[in-house]
Structures are given as structure tokens and as C-alpha cells.
Coordinates of C-alpha atoms in Angstrom, one line a residue:
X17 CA -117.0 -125.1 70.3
X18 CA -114.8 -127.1 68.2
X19 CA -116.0 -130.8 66.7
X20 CA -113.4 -131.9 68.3
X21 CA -115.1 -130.7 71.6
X22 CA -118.0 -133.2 71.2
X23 CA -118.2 -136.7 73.0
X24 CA -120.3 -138.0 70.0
X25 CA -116.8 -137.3 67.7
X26 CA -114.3 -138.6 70.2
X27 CA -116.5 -142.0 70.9
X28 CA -117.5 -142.0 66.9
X29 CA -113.8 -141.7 66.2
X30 CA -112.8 -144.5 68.1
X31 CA -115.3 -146.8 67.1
X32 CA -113.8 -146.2 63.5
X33 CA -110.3 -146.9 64.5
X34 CA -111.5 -150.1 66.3
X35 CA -113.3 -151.3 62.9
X36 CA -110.1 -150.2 60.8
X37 CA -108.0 -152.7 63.4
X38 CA -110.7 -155.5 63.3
X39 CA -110.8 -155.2 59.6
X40 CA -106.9 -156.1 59.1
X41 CA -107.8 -159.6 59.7
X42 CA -110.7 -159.8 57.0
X43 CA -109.9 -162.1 53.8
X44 CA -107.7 -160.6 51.2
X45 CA -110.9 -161.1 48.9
X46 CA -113.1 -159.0 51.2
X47 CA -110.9 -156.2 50.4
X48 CA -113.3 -153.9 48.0
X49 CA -116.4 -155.8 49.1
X50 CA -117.3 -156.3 53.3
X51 CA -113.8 -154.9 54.4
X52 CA -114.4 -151.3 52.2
X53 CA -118.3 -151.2 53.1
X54 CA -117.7 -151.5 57.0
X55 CA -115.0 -149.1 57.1
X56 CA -117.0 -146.8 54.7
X57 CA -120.0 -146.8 57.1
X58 CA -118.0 -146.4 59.9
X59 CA -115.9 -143.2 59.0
X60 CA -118.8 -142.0 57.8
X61 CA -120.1 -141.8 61.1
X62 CA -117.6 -139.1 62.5
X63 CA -117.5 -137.9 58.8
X64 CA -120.8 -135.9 59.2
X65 CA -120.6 -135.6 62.7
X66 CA -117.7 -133.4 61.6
X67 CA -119.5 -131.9 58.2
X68 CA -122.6 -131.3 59.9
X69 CA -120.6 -128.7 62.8
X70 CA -119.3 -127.1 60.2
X71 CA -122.7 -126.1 58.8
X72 CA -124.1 -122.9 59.7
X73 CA -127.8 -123.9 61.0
X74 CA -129.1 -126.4 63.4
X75 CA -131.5 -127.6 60.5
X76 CA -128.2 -128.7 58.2
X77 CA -126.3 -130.1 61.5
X78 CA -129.6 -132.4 62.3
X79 CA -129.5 -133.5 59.0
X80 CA -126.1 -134.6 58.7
X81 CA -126.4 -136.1 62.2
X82 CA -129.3 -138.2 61.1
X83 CA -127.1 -139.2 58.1
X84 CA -124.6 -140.3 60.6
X85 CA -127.3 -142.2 62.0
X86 CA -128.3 -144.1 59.7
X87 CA -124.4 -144.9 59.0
X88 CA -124.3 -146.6 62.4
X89 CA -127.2 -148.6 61.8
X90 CA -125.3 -149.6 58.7
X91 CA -122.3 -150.8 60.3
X92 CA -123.9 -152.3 63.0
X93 CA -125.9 -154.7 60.6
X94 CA -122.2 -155.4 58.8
X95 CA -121.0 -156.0 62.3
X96 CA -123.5 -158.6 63.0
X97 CA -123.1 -159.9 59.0
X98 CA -118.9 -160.5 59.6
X99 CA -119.9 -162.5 62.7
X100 CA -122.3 -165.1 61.3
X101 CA -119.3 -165.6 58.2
X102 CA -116.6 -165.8 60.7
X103 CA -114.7 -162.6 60.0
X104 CA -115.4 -161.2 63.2
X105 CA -115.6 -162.9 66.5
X106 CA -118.4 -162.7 69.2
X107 CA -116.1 -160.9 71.8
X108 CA -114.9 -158.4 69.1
X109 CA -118.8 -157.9 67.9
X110 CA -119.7 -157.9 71.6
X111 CA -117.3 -154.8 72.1
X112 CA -118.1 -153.2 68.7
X113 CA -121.6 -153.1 69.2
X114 CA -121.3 -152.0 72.6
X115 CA -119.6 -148.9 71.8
X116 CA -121.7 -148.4 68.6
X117 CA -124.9 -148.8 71.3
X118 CA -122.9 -145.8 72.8
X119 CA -122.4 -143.8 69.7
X120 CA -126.0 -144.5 69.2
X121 CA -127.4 -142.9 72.2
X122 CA -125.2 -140.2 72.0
X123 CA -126.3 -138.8 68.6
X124 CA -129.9 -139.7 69.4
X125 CA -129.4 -137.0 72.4
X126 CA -128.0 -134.7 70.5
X127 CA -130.0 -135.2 67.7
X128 CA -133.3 -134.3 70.2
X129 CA -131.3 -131.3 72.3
X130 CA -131.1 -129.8 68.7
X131 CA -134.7 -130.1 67.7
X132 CA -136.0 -128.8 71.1
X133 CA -133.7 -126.1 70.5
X134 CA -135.5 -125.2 67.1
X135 CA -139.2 -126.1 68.8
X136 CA -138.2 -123.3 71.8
X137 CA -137.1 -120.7 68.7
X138 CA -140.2 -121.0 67.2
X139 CA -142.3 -120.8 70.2
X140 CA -140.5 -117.5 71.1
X141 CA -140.7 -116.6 67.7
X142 CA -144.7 -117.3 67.5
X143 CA -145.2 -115.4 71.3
X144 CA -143.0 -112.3 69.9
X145 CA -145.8 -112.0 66.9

């Protein structure tokens, strides 16, 4: 299976198109402060999605999924931070956070398929001893 196989990617992906398209409209002065910070936390969400798939063990995909992780909670703070200053409004927060809700459960269920998967290796490695 490819990374480009995975729903996580694909609705991860979008999200950061979506924040690259909101961001257009941010204040010319925002542009290496908020405007660079939100896109930066949300590429880097499909960004180790992507890195971690490439790894050769579960152990070095869960940690770069839990890196993306804590990238989403990131942007969804920044989300909620360019809505209180007025650089984002509530309908485009509204739909941002709903898809990064989304992203969010997604990872978190592939983040626990993964460690069951390493808990049942090591309970058949244990009951093969």
C-alpha cells in the first residue's frame, strides 16, 4: 500500500490546501508570522503521515503519526487564534475545524490499529517462548 492509499493522507491533504486558500486573505504583515505558522502546522500534518509510511517499522510510523498529531492540535489552536483576530471567519473556522475533527479521528484510529498490532506480536511472540 501506497501513502497515497490512506484516507488519513487524502483528508490531511485537503485540509492543507484549504488552510493554504484561507491563508491568501491573511494581512500582508502576517506573512512570516500566523500565515507561515498555520501553514507549517498544517503541511506538516500529511508531511509525516507521508515520512512515517516510508519508515520500515510500525514503532517509527506510530511515532511520526503522533507527531502529526500533535501538528493538528497545533493548527487547530491557530485556527481558533485567526478567528478571535478576525483573519478567519466563523463559517471558514467552522469548516476547518470540522475536517481537522476528521483528520483527528482518523489518525487516532490508526494510531491504535497500529499499537494493537504490536500488542498481538508480542503476545504471539511471548506464547511462542
Amino acid at each position: 500500500m501506497n501513502w497515497r492509499d490512506l484516507q488519513v493522507w487524502k483528508k490531511s491533504h485537503l485540509l492543507t490546501k484549504q488552510i493554504y486558500q484561507i491563508t491568501r486573505g491573511f494581512p500582508k504583515e502576517e506573512r512570516y508570522g500566523l500565515t507561515s505558522q498555520i501553514q507549517r502546522a498544517a503541511y506538516s500534518v500529511p508531511l509525516n503521515i507521508v515520512e512515517g509510511h516510508s519508515r520500515k517499522t510500525a514503532r517509527e510510523f506510530l511515532q511520526y503519526l503522533n507527531i502529526a498529531r500533535g501538528s493538528l492540535e497545533e493548527l487547530r489552536y491557530l485556527l481558533m487564534l485567526g478567528c478571535e483576530i478576525d483573519y478567519i471567519s466563523i463559517p471558514d473556522r467552522e469548516n476547518l475545524e470540522s475536517a481537522a475533527a476528521e483528520v483527528c479521528i482518523m489518525l487516532d484510529a490508526l494510531i491504535k490499529s497500529l499499537q494493537r498490532g504490536k500488542a498481538n506480536r508480542r503476545k504471539v511472540e511471548i506464547s511462542k517462548s
